[in-house]
Short mmCIF file of C-alpha atoms and ligand atoms in Angstrom, two decimals:
data_model
loop_
_atom_site.label_atom_id
_atom_site.label_comp_id
_atom_site.label_asym_id
_atom_site.label_seq_id
_atom_site.Cartn_x
_atom_site.Cartn_y
_atom_site.Cartn_z
CA MET X 1 12.68 4.47 17.49
CA ASP X 2 11.32 7.35 19.64
CA SER X 3 10.35 11.20 17.66
CA SER X 4 11.47 14.78 18.52
CA LYS X 5 9.72 18.23 18.05
CA ASN X 6 12.50 19.25 16.33
CA ALA X 7 15.70 16.98 14.57
CA VAL X 8 18.73 16.88 12.55
CA PHE X 9 19.47 13.77 10.06
CA ASP X 10 21.41 12.66 7.32
CA ALA X 11 18.96 11.46 5.13
CA VAL X 12 14.49 11.47 5.23
CA VAL X 13 12.73 9.24 3.66
CA ILE X 14 9.06 9.52 3.56
CA GLY X 15 6.75 6.82 3.18
CA GLY X 16 6.99 3.98 4.98
CA GLY X 17 5.65 1.41 2.83
CA ILE X 18 8.87 -1.55 1.63
CA ALA X 19 10.63 1.02 -0.21
CA GLY X 20 10.44 3.39 1.90
CA LEU X 21 12.18 0.81 4.72
CA GLN X 22 14.55 -0.50 2.06
CA SER X 23 16.18 2.67 1.53
CA ALA X 24 15.81 3.66 5.22
CA LEU X 25 17.44 0.15 5.99
CA ASP X 26 20.24 0.94 3.24
CA LEU X 27 20.85 4.68 4.24
CA ALA X 28 20.86 3.14 8.26
CA GLY X 29 23.71 0.48 7.36
CA GLN X 30 25.99 2.76 6.02
CA GLY X 31 25.76 4.89 9.05
CA TYR X 32 23.41 7.29 8.36
CA LYS X 33 21.05 8.45 10.47
CA THR X 34 17.65 8.26 8.83
CA ALA X 35 13.88 9.63 9.02
CA VAL X 36 10.59 7.45 7.84
CA VAL X 37 7.86 9.97 8.28
CA GLU X 38 4.89 7.66 7.22
CA LYS X 39 1.35 8.73 7.38
CA ASP X 40 -0.52 6.06 8.80
CA ALA X 41 -0.16 4.77 12.27
CA SER X 42 1.90 1.33 10.68
CA ILE X 43 4.74 1.01 8.86
CA GLY X 44 4.32 -1.66 5.70
CA GLY X 45 2.18 0.52 3.69
CA LYS X 46 0.76 -2.21 1.30
CA MET X 47 2.82 -5.29 1.62
CA ILE X 48 1.65 -5.85 4.99
CA ARG X 49 -1.44 -5.77 3.74
CA LEU X 50 -1.27 -8.65 1.07
CA SER X 51 -1.71 -12.57 1.47
CA LYS X 52 1.16 -14.01 -0.64
CA VAL X 53 3.55 -12.53 -3.35
CA PHE X 54 4.04 -13.76 -7.06
CA PRO X 55 5.86 -15.28 -8.33
CA THR X 56 7.11 -16.93 -5.19
CA LEU X 57 3.88 -17.57 -3.01
CA ASP X 58 6.21 -16.21 -0.57
CA CYS X 59 4.21 -15.11 2.28
CA ALA X 60 3.76 -11.26 2.21
CA SER X 61 3.79 -11.05 6.27
CA CYS X 62 6.26 -13.05 7.47
CA ILE X 63 9.05 -10.87 3.91
CA THR X 64 7.74 -7.45 4.79
CA THR X 65 7.63 -8.11 9.71
CA PRO X 66 11.34 -8.82 10.02
CA LYS X 67 11.91 -5.67 7.96
CA MET X 68 9.71 -3.30 10.15
CA ALA X 69 11.08 -4.63 12.82
CA ALA X 70 14.67 -4.23 11.57
CA ALA X 71 13.87 -0.17 10.71
CA ALA X 72 12.07 0.25 14.47
CA HIS X 73 14.75 -1.14 16.05
CA HIS X 74 17.45 0.31 14.57
CA ASP X 75 20.00 2.49 16.16
CA ASN X 76 20.22 5.25 12.92
CA ILE X 77 16.47 4.73 12.10
CA THR X 78 14.11 7.46 13.98
CA LEU X 79 9.88 6.64 12.64
CA TYR X 80 7.61 9.25 13.04
CA THR X 81 3.88 7.62 12.46
CA CYS X 82 0.48 9.52 12.20
CA CYS X 83 2.44 12.20 10.59
CA ASP X 84 0.66 14.75 7.73
CA VAL X 85 4.03 16.72 5.45
CA GLN X 86 2.76 20.11 5.23
CA ARG X 87 6.79 21.11 3.20
CA VAL X 88 9.48 19.59 2.23
CA GLU X 89 11.23 22.33 0.75
CA LYS X 90 15.16 22.24 -0.16
CA ASN X 91 17.45 25.01 2.17
CA ALA X 92 21.48 26.26 2.45
CA ALA X 93 21.75 23.03 4.47
CA GLY X 94 20.31 20.58 2.73
CA VAL X 95 16.21 19.34 2.57
CA SER X 96 13.31 20.86 5.38
CA VAL X 97 10.54 18.98 5.57
CA SER X 98 7.41 20.51 8.50
CA MET X 99 4.79 17.52 8.54
CA ILE X 100 2.17 17.90 11.57
CA GLN X 101 1.84 14.80 13.83
CA ARG X 102 -1.73 13.42 14.32
CA PRO X 103 -3.42 12.63 18.11
CA ARG X 104 -3.44 8.66 18.29
CA TYR X 105 -5.02 10.32 22.07
CA VAL X 106 -2.67 7.40 23.53
CA ASP X 107 0.96 8.40 25.12
CA ILE X 108 2.83 6.30 22.70
CA ASP X 109 6.06 6.50 25.27
CA LYS X 110 3.79 4.51 28.04
CA CYS X 111 1.17 2.51 25.68
CA ILE X 112 2.48 -1.50 25.78
CA GLY X 113 0.50 -3.17 23.50
CA CYS X 114 -1.68 -4.88 25.79
CA ARG X 115 -4.55 -4.58 23.96
CA LYS X 116 -7.33 -4.36 27.24
CA CYS X 117 -8.62 -0.79 26.31
CA GLU X 118 -9.53 -2.25 23.08
CA TYR X 119 -11.08 -5.10 24.46
CA ASN X 120 -12.83 -3.25 26.96
CA CYS X 121 -13.81 -0.22 23.96
CA PRO X 122 -17.71 -0.42 23.58
CA VAL X 123 -17.95 0.81 20.14
CA LEU X 124 -17.46 -1.08 16.19
CA VAL X 125 -16.81 0.04 13.81
CA PRO X 126 -15.94 -1.61 9.88
CA ASP X 127 -12.53 -1.86 9.78
CA ALA X 128 -10.69 -0.99 6.84
CA GLU X 129 -8.02 -2.87 7.27
CA GLN X 130 -9.62 -5.79 6.90
CA GLY X 131 -11.43 -4.55 3.53
CA GLY X 132 -14.59 -3.25 5.59
CA PHE X 133 -15.68 -6.77 5.76
CA SER X 134 -15.05 -7.07 9.82
CA GLY X 135 -14.88 -4.25 13.19
CA ARG X 136 -13.39 -3.19 14.84
CA LYS X 137 -13.02 -0.80 18.14
CA ALA X 138 -13.17 3.00 18.08
CA ILE X 139 -9.53 2.06 20.08
CA ARG X 140 -6.96 -0.51 19.06
CA ILE X 141 -3.96 -1.73 17.43
CA PRO X 142 -4.15 -0.54 13.55
CA PHE X 143 -3.74 -4.34 12.91
CA SER X 144 -1.54 -7.46 14.19
CA ASN X 145 1.60 -7.10 13.20
CA ALA X 146 1.38 -3.29 13.52
CA ILE X 147 4.61 -1.51 14.05
CA PRO X 148 4.64 0.50 16.42
CA GLN X 149 2.60 -1.74 18.07
CA LYS X 150 0.69 1.19 19.47
CA ALA X 151 -2.85 1.91 20.25
CA LEU X 152 -4.97 4.63 18.24
CA LEU X 153 -8.07 5.92 19.12
CA ASP X 154 -10.09 7.30 16.67
CA VAL X 155 -11.66 10.38 18.44
CA GLU X 156 -14.56 10.32 15.21
CA HIS X 157 -16.27 7.11 16.69
CA CYS X 158 -15.48 7.41 20.15
CA MET X 159 -17.69 8.30 22.63
CA LEU X 160 -15.57 9.43 25.49
CA CYS X 161 -17.77 6.55 28.02
CA GLY X 162 -14.13 6.29 29.50
CA LYS X 163 -13.62 2.09 29.83
CA CYS X 164 -10.76 2.34 28.02
CA ALA X 165 -8.85 4.95 30.08
CA ASP X 166 -10.52 2.67 33.45
CA VAL X 167 -8.61 -0.21 32.41
CA CYS X 168 -4.91 1.13 30.42
CA PRO X 169 -2.33 -0.21 32.92
CA THR X 170 0.30 2.22 32.36
CA LYS X 171 -2.31 5.27 32.49
CA ALA X 172 -1.92 5.89 28.77
CA ILE X 173 -5.02 7.01 27.66
CA ARG X 174 -4.48 10.89 26.86
CA TYR X 175 -7.53 12.46 25.49
CA ASP X 176 -7.03 15.92 25.54
CA GLN X 177 -3.48 14.99 23.21
CA LYS X 178 -3.18 17.52 20.10
CA PRO X 179 -1.73 17.85 16.37
CA GLU X 180 1.72 18.37 17.44
CA PRO X 181 3.93 20.65 13.80
CA LEU X 182 7.52 19.05 14.50
CA ALA X 183 9.97 19.84 11.74
CA ILE X 184 13.03 17.40 10.37
CA GLN X 185 15.96 19.10 8.68
CA ALA X 186 17.80 16.38 7.04
CA LYS X 187 20.99 16.52 3.96
CA THR X 188 18.53 14.47 1.57
CA ALA X 189 15.58 13.18 0.93
CA ILE X 190 14.27 9.86 -0.96
CA LEU X 191 10.06 9.99 -1.80
CA ALA X 192 8.77 6.30 -1.77
CA THR X 193 4.91 7.53 -1.29
CA GLY X 194 3.43 4.87 -3.19
CA TYR X 195 -0.09 4.45 -4.68
CA GLU X 196 -3.42 4.23 -3.63
CA LEU X 197 -5.25 2.28 -5.47
CA SER X 198 -8.60 4.17 -7.64
CA SER X 199 -12.10 3.66 -6.72
CA VAL X 200 -14.70 1.70 -8.41
CA THR X 201 -17.54 5.20 -7.45
CA GLY X 202 -15.93 6.59 -10.11
CA LYS X 203 -17.39 3.58 -12.70
CA PRO X 204 -20.98 3.90 -13.55
CA GLN X 205 -20.75 1.09 -15.69
CA TYR X 206 -19.22 -1.64 -13.13
CA GLY X 207 -22.10 -0.37 -10.31
CA ASN X 208 -20.36 2.74 -9.02
CA GLY X 209 -19.28 0.80 -5.41
CA ASP X 210 -23.32 -0.08 -4.89
CA ILE X 211 -23.73 -4.08 -6.20
CA PRO X 212 -22.97 -6.40 -3.98
CA ASN X 213 -20.13 -9.10 -4.31
CA VAL X 214 -18.43 -6.79 -6.28
CA ILE X 215 -15.34 -5.78 -4.35
CA ASP X 216 -11.80 -5.34 -4.87
CA SER X 217 -8.19 -6.40 -5.38
CA LEU X 218 -6.96 -5.49 -2.17
CA GLN X 219 -9.85 -6.72 -0.09
CA MET X 220 -9.50 -10.23 -2.24
CA GLU X 221 -6.03 -10.04 -0.17
CA ARG X 222 -7.56 -9.48 3.09
CA LEU X 223 -10.57 -12.74 2.35
CA LEU X 224 -6.84 -15.03 1.53
CA ALA X 225 -4.41 -13.43 4.18
CA PRO X 226 -4.45 -15.59 7.22
CA HIS X 227 -5.08 -13.14 8.74
CA GLY X 228 -8.20 -12.05 7.49
CA PRO X 229 -11.59 -11.31 8.60
CA TYR X 230 -13.26 -14.30 7.91
CA GLY X 231 -10.15 -16.71 8.00
CA ARG X 232 -11.09 -18.38 4.93
CA VAL X 233 -12.29 -16.70 1.29
CA LEU X 234 -16.67 -16.28 1.64
CA ARG X 235 -19.10 -13.73 -0.57
CA PRO X 236 -19.22 -10.69 1.85
CA SER X 237 -23.32 -10.17 1.00
CA ASP X 238 -24.24 -13.38 2.50
CA GLY X 239 -21.34 -15.62 3.50
CA MET X 240 -22.21 -17.72 0.96
CA ILE X 241 -18.47 -19.93 -0.21
CA PRO X 242 -18.52 -18.88 -3.33
CA ASP X 243 -18.26 -21.22 -6.48
CA SER X 244 -17.49 -18.85 -9.31
CA ILE X 245 -15.33 -16.07 -8.77
CA ALA X 246 -14.08 -13.70 -11.77
CA TYR X 247 -11.46 -10.84 -12.12
CA VAL X 248 -12.18 -7.79 -14.29
CA GLN X 249 -8.85 -6.75 -15.41
CA CYS X 250 -7.90 -3.65 -16.44
CA ALA X 251 -11.15 -2.15 -14.75
CA GLY X 252 -10.35 1.42 -14.00
CA SER X 253 -6.50 1.19 -16.15
CA ARG X 254 -5.47 1.93 -19.35
CA ASP X 255 -9.06 4.07 -19.72
CA ALA X 256 -9.26 7.90 -20.35
CA SER X 257 -12.61 8.12 -18.65
CA MET X 258 -11.25 7.10 -15.29
CA GLY X 259 -8.08 9.49 -15.13
CA VAL X 260 -5.67 6.41 -15.99
CA PRO X 261 -4.68 5.71 -19.13
CA TYR X 262 -1.74 3.90 -18.32
CA CYS X 263 -0.97 0.26 -17.25
CA SER X 264 -0.86 -0.71 -13.94
CA ARG X 265 2.05 -3.24 -14.77
CA PHE X 266 1.22 -5.50 -11.46
CA CYS X 267 -3.02 -6.17 -11.75
CA CYS X 268 -2.65 -8.98 -14.41
CA MET X 269 0.12 -10.76 -11.43
CA TYR X 270 -2.04 -10.06 -8.50
CA ALA X 271 -5.11 -11.54 -10.45
CA VAL X 272 -3.18 -14.87 -12.48
CA LYS X 273 -1.77 -14.87 -7.96
CA GLN X 274 -5.09 -15.22 -6.26
CA ALA X 275 -6.66 -17.16 -8.86
CA MET X 276 -4.58 -19.71 -7.66
CA LEU X 277 -4.56 -19.29 -4.20
CA LEU X 278 -8.21 -19.08 -4.84
CA SER X 279 -7.66 -22.65 -6.40
CA GLY X 280 -5.90 -23.68 -3.36
CA SER X 281 -7.71 -22.55 -0.78
CA LEU X 282 -11.76 -23.14 -2.90
CA PRO X 283 -10.88 -26.48 -5.10
CA LEU X 284 -14.61 -27.04 -6.76
CA ALA X 285 -14.62 -23.41 -7.14
CA ASP X 286 -14.66 -22.06 -11.16
CA ILE X 287 -12.03 -18.96 -10.96
CA THR X 288 -12.25 -16.85 -14.82
CA ILE X 289 -10.12 -13.74 -15.70
CA TYR X 290 -11.64 -11.07 -17.59
CA TYR X 291 -8.55 -9.61 -19.79
CA MET X 292 -7.52 -7.56 -22.87
CA ASP X 293 -3.94 -9.21 -22.61
CA ILE X 294 -1.98 -10.78 -19.93
CA ARG X 295 1.31 -8.71 -19.48
CA ALA X 296 3.92 -10.89 -17.32
CA PHE X 297 7.39 -9.39 -18.43
CA GLY X 298 9.30 -10.47 -15.15
CA LYS X 299 11.41 -12.66 -15.18
CA ASN X 300 9.87 -15.85 -13.60
CA TYR X 301 6.41 -14.50 -14.52
CA GLU X 302 5.11 -15.98 -17.88
CA GLN X 303 6.22 -19.51 -16.36
CA PHE X 304 3.45 -18.82 -13.42
CA TYR X 305 1.01 -17.64 -15.75
CA GLN X 306 1.27 -20.39 -17.41
CA ASN X 307 1.27 -22.47 -14.28
CA ALA X 308 -2.34 -20.82 -13.71
CA LYS X 309 -4.06 -21.89 -17.24
CA ALA X 310 -2.34 -25.57 -16.23
CA MET X 311 -4.50 -25.61 -12.91
CA GLY X 312 -7.58 -25.11 -14.42
CA ILE X 313 -7.56 -20.86 -14.46
CA GLU X 314 -10.23 -19.73 -17.32
CA PHE X 315 -8.65 -16.86 -19.16
CA VAL X 316 -11.09 -15.40 -21.22
CA LYS X 317 -9.95 -12.91 -23.45
CA ALA X 318 -12.92 -9.82 -23.40
CA LYS X 319 -13.81 -6.06 -22.74
CA VAL X 320 -16.30 -6.23 -19.29
CA ALA X 321 -19.06 -3.90 -21.00
CA SER X 322 -21.37 -3.24 -17.61
CA LEU X 323 -21.43 -5.70 -14.13
CA ASP X 324 -25.06 -5.85 -13.60
CA ALA X 325 -26.61 -7.09 -8.92
CA GLY X 326 -28.04 -11.13 -10.60
CA GLN X 327 -30.36 -13.07 -8.98
CA GLY X 328 -29.52 -14.36 -5.61
CA GLY X 329 -26.31 -12.36 -4.85
CA ALA X 330 -24.82 -13.02 -7.94
CA VAL X 331 -23.33 -10.40 -10.05
CA THR X 332 -24.23 -10.61 -14.43
CA VAL X 333 -20.44 -9.42 -16.25
CA ARG X 334 -21.03 -8.16 -19.70
CA TYR X 335 -18.99 -8.68 -21.78
CA GLU X 336 -18.37 -8.15 -25.62
CA ASP X 337 -15.76 -11.58 -26.39
CA GLN X 338 -12.78 -11.01 -28.66
CA THR X 339 -12.41 -14.86 -29.35
CA GLY X 340 -15.47 -14.74 -31.51
CA GLU X 341 -18.32 -15.32 -28.58
CA GLY X 342 -19.37 -11.63 -29.26
CA ALA X 343 -21.44 -9.09 -26.70
CA THR X 344 -22.46 -11.81 -24.69
CA SER X 345 -23.18 -13.00 -20.52
CA ARG X 346 -22.11 -14.97 -17.22
CA ASP X 347 -23.10 -14.70 -14.02
CA HIS X 348 -20.91 -15.31 -11.05
CA ASP X 349 -20.73 -15.83 -7.48
CA LEU X 350 -18.59 -12.89 -6.65
CA VAL X 351 -16.71 -10.36 -8.95
CA VAL X 352 -13.31 -8.88 -8.26
CA LEU X 353 -12.35 -5.22 -9.98
CA SER X 354 -8.42 -4.58 -10.53
CA MET X 355 -8.55 -1.07 -9.98
CA GLY X 356 -5.86 1.43 -11.77
CA VAL X 357 -3.33 2.73 -9.29
CA LEU X 358 -2.82 6.27 -8.49
CA PRO X 359 -0.11 8.09 -6.79
CA GLY X 360 -0.14 7.80 -3.05
CA PHE X 361 1.36 11.84 -3.07
CA ALA X 362 0.05 15.16 -4.62
CA PRO X 363 3.18 17.06 -3.91
CA GLY X 364 1.51 20.42 -5.48
CA GLY X 365 1.45 22.89 -2.64
CA VAL X 366 3.78 20.43 -0.44
CA CYS X 367 7.33 19.50 -2.64
CA PRO X 368 8.66 21.56 -5.38
CA VAL X 369 9.17 17.57 -6.63
CA GLY X 370 8.00 17.53 -10.99
CA LEU X 371 6.09 15.01 -11.76
CA GLY X 372 5.08 13.14 -15.23
CA PRO X 373 1.55 13.46 -17.46
CA ASP X 374 1.01 10.11 -15.00
CA GLY X 375 1.24 12.16 -11.82
CA PHE X 376 3.58 10.61 -10.85
CA ILE X 377 7.42 11.99 -9.72
CA GLN X 378 9.09 11.90 -13.04
CA SER X 379 12.75 10.87 -13.13
CA VAL X 380 15.36 13.00 -14.86
CA LEU X 381 18.01 10.31 -15.46
CA PRO X 382 14.96 7.18 -16.07
CA LYS X 383 17.67 4.83 -17.59
CA MET X 384 20.87 5.86 -16.13
CA SER X 385 19.54 7.05 -12.83
CA PRO X 386 16.00 6.63 -11.89
CA ALA X 387 15.91 7.44 -8.92
CA VAL X 388 16.87 11.24 -9.36
CA THR X 389 14.31 13.66 -9.38
CA ASP X 390 14.48 17.18 -10.97
CA MET X 391 14.87 18.24 -7.01
CA ASP X 392 18.58 18.38 -5.81
CA GLY X 393 19.34 15.83 -3.40
CA VAL X 394 15.67 14.73 -3.21
CA PHE X 395 15.70 11.38 -4.92
CA VAL X 396 12.62 8.73 -5.78
CA ALA X 397 12.15 5.14 -5.28
CA GLY X 398 9.25 2.36 -5.04
CA VAL X 399 5.60 2.37 -6.77
CA ALA X 400 6.00 6.58 -6.14
CA ALA X 401 7.72 7.11 -9.18
CA GLY X 402 5.22 4.60 -11.46
CA PRO X 403 3.43 1.28 -11.11
CA LYS X 404 5.82 -1.22 -10.30
CA ASP X 405 5.49 -5.16 -8.81
CA ILE X 406 7.55 -5.66 -5.70
CA VAL X 407 11.21 -6.62 -7.03
CA ASP X 408 11.69 -3.93 -9.00
CA THR X 409 10.96 -1.68 -6.19
CA ILE X 410 12.72 -3.09 -3.83
CA THR X 411 15.81 -2.78 -6.63
CA GLU X 412 15.27 0.89 -7.20
CA ALA X 413 15.15 1.47 -3.07
CA GLY X 414 18.38 -0.24 -2.82
CA ALA X 415 19.43 2.12 -6.04
CA ALA X 416 18.22 5.16 -4.22
CA ALA X 417 19.66 4.49 -0.99
CA MET X 418 22.71 4.71 -3.18
CA GLU X 419 22.35 8.11 -5.15
CA ALA X 420 21.71 9.93 -1.62
CA ALA X 421 25.07 8.03 -0.07
CA LYS X 422 26.58 9.18 -3.59
CA TYR X 423 25.42 12.78 -2.86
CA LEU X 424 26.13 12.57 1.35
CA THR X 425 29.90 11.67 0.68
CA ALA X 426 29.95 14.09 -2.12
CA LEU X 427 28.71 16.99 -0.14
CA SER X 428 31.14 16.21 3.04
CA GLY X 429 33.95 16.89 0.58
CA LYS X 430 31.94 19.63 -2.19
CA ALA X 431 30.10 21.52 -2.68
CA PRO X 432 25.09 20.81 -2.36
CA GLY X 433 24.41 19.18 -5.54
CA ALA X 434 28.02 17.71 -7.03
CA ALA X 435 25.80 13.87 -6.52
CA ASN X 436 23.18 14.51 -9.06
CA LYS X 437 25.35 16.50 -11.40
CA GLU X 438 28.61 13.21 -11.05
CA SER X 439 25.10 11.06 -12.52
CA ALA X 440 23.83 13.49 -14.85
CA HIS X 441 27.17 12.82 -16.52
CA GLU X 442 27.77 8.66 -16.00
C1 FAD P 1 -4.14 -6.39 -4.85
C2 FAD P 1 -2.70 -5.87 -4.86
C3 FAD P 1 -1.51 -7.23 -4.35
C4 FAD P 1 -0.73 -7.21 -4.71
N1 FAD P 1 0.41 -7.86 -4.72
C5 FAD P 1 2.01 -7.92 -5.39
C6 FAD P 1 2.56 -9.11 -5.52
O1 FAD P 1 2.07 -10.27 -5.00
N2 FAD P 1 3.73 -9.05 -5.97
C7 FAD P 1 4.36 -7.89 -6.03
O2 FAD P 1 5.61 -8.06 -7.00
N3 FAD P 1 2.99 -6.52 -6.10
C8 FAD P 1 2.09 -7.24 -6.03
N4 FAD P 1 1.47 -5.37 -5.94
C9 FAD P 1 2.44 -4.28 -5.66
C10 FAD P 1 3.15 -3.71 -4.16
O3 FAD P 1 1.57 -3.48 -3.76
C11 FAD P 1 3.70 -2.82 -4.89
O4 FAD P 1 4.91 -2.74 -6.04
C12 FAD P 1 4.58 -2.36 -3.48
O5 FAD P 1 3.48 -2.12 -2.23
C13 FAD P 1 4.95 -1.04 -3.67
O6 FAD P 1 5.87 -0.45 -2.58
P1 FAD P 1 5.70 1.00 -1.92
O7 FAD P 1 6.31 0.72 -0.54
O8 FAD P 1 6.75 1.42 -3.44
O9 FAD P 1 4.57 1.90 -1.75
P2 FAD P 1 3.01 1.66 -0.87
O10 FAD P 1 3.00 0.07 -0.24
O11 FAD P 1 1.70 2.12 -0.95
O12 FAD P 1 4.06 2.22 0.43
C14 FAD P 1 4.00 3.61 0.59
C15 FAD P 1 4.16 4.50 1.73
O13 FAD P 1 3.84 5.81 2.32
C16 FAD P 1 3.33 6.36 2.24
N5 FAD P 1 2.30 7.39 2.07
C17 FAD P 1 1.41 7.87 0.62
N6 FAD P 1 1.74 9.51 1.07
C18 FAD P 1 3.22 9.69 2.08
C19 FAD P 1 3.20 11.06 2.52
N7 FAD P 1 2.70 12.60 1.73
N8 FAD P 1 3.37 11.10 3.81
C20 FAD P 1 3.81 10.39 4.58
N9 FAD P 1 3.32 8.63 4.53
C21 FAD P 1 3.56 8.95 2.43
C22 FAD P 1 1.79 5.30 2.58
O14 FAD P 1 1.09 5.22 3.69
C23 FAD P 1 2.31 4.15 2.73
O15 FAD P 1 3.23 3.18 3.50
C24 FAD P 1 0.33 -5.84 -5.84
C25 FAD P 1 -0.99 -5.10 -5.25
C26 FAD P 1 -1.74 -4.73 -5.14
C27 FAD P 1 -2.79 -4.25 -5.49
S1 SF4 P 2 -4.43 -0.83 27.32
FE1 SF4 P 2 -3.31 1.30 27.16
S2 SF4 P 2 -0.99 0.28 27.42
FE2 SF4 P 2 -2.31 -1.40 26.32
S3 SF4 P 2 -2.74 -1.29 24.25
FE3 SF4 P 2 -3.87 0.13 25.39
S4 SF4 P 2 -3.35 2.51 25.31
FE4 SF4 P 2 -2.05 1.00 25.35
S1 SF4 P 3 -13.40 6.19 25.27
FE1 SF4 P 3 -13.84 6.13 23.25
S2 SF4 P 3 -11.91 4.35 22.93
FE2 SF4 P 3 -12.19 5.15 25.09
S3 SF4 P 3 -13.67 2.79 25.35
FE3 SF4 P 3 -14.58 4.30 25.35
S4 SF4 P 3 -15.63 4.62 23.05
FE4 SF4 P 3 -14.13 3.36 23.83
#
């Protein structure tokens, strides 16, 4: 699992979410030496931050953690975390990736993940991993099932009191650690850089993020997660158990004013999932989903949606015009009812916005891969070989190519690994580029 400064691999996978991990495991399983480059301090991507997953309602962590551990312990996989990719380019030997590894201010080889530094650090700041609802220390293991289980010091908030260094049993704290340039040479690459949610701050109609008790869907995933900030669903502003929770669908998607004219594809289903989980944990709560149309296109998804309706979740076909802060922490939802009621409003204790899905990586100036009009990496053979990009020997997997759920992400990650393996096989007997050209003729 250890990383070295200048290393040579068969394949490099950029992005250590579920797509990148699946691709890396598939390649490593075929004997290919594979590097996984991740910008965060832990692999696992968005999936490790989810509560349960539709349509099976399996625990997300129970599925993701074994994949993360398998990648971390695989003899053919080398993980690089905290890495900012500077350049991905083609050369005579294949693909080179240059990057800067940000300092953890902790010697990763010495850290044993005991958390003594975390327990003794006096600085508490909001924990983005928990949706900002609880605190974390300036030095900490990023989250309970992070891989690697190595401490990370947040230099912006550290006051250099020295307490962490005093208690560290392995003398792993390195206040003087510097960013380190690293270079990887590989024969082929897979881009699996996933997505980010659009921010509510760009939407004045929905309060620009200033209305208390208006949260986004990833924050709700944390409230629902077993290791969430409160251990149960509470209203963030005052700790009240919410009696009425609303979802606003397409809050940042299918909306040219937000720069996201496309459908984000998985929001309908995760809203239905979260509503079902909420009705399990808060059986007395009223749960309403304001939607334009429900897109339940995957296998068993329609049944999942029908089950939610049968559980008493209310679906209101409406375009939500605006949100306002109401009395006592309530949120007033003003909407145009599409079934006849016209312009009307309702108060809810908590409102969840299904924000838009944006590309996780802007390759401009870093990697000359072609993008589609939506900014996601363009597949040049979308029907026959969706993992093939316009860069010879560089493939794409998961949401990096466009919004998709976990089932499609895993399928595509396997396809990208297959394309990369085919490319490597072709390279061993033919000139570079043969594999992509073969795919184009299939
Ligand atoms: C609230 C919510 C709930 C959801 N619930 C479900 C569900 O129940 N079922 C379901 O099927 N789907 C669900 N999804 C969708 C699911 O999250 C995605 O399908 C899945 O996470 C996609 O995986 P990925 O690996 O492609 O992307 P990500 O999970 O985004 O992983 C990408 C990784 O790449 C890294 N990265 C990005 N840029 C770089 C870079 N330049 N260099 C290095 N690393 C980089 C990121 O840090 C990240 O670790 C949900 C989504 C949301 C928002
Ligand atoms: S106290 Fe030292 S060994 Fe323990 S988690 Fe912190 S840095 Fe790592
Ligand atoms: S030196 Fe910084 S990280 Fe370490 S205990 Fe003090 S404030 Fe926390």
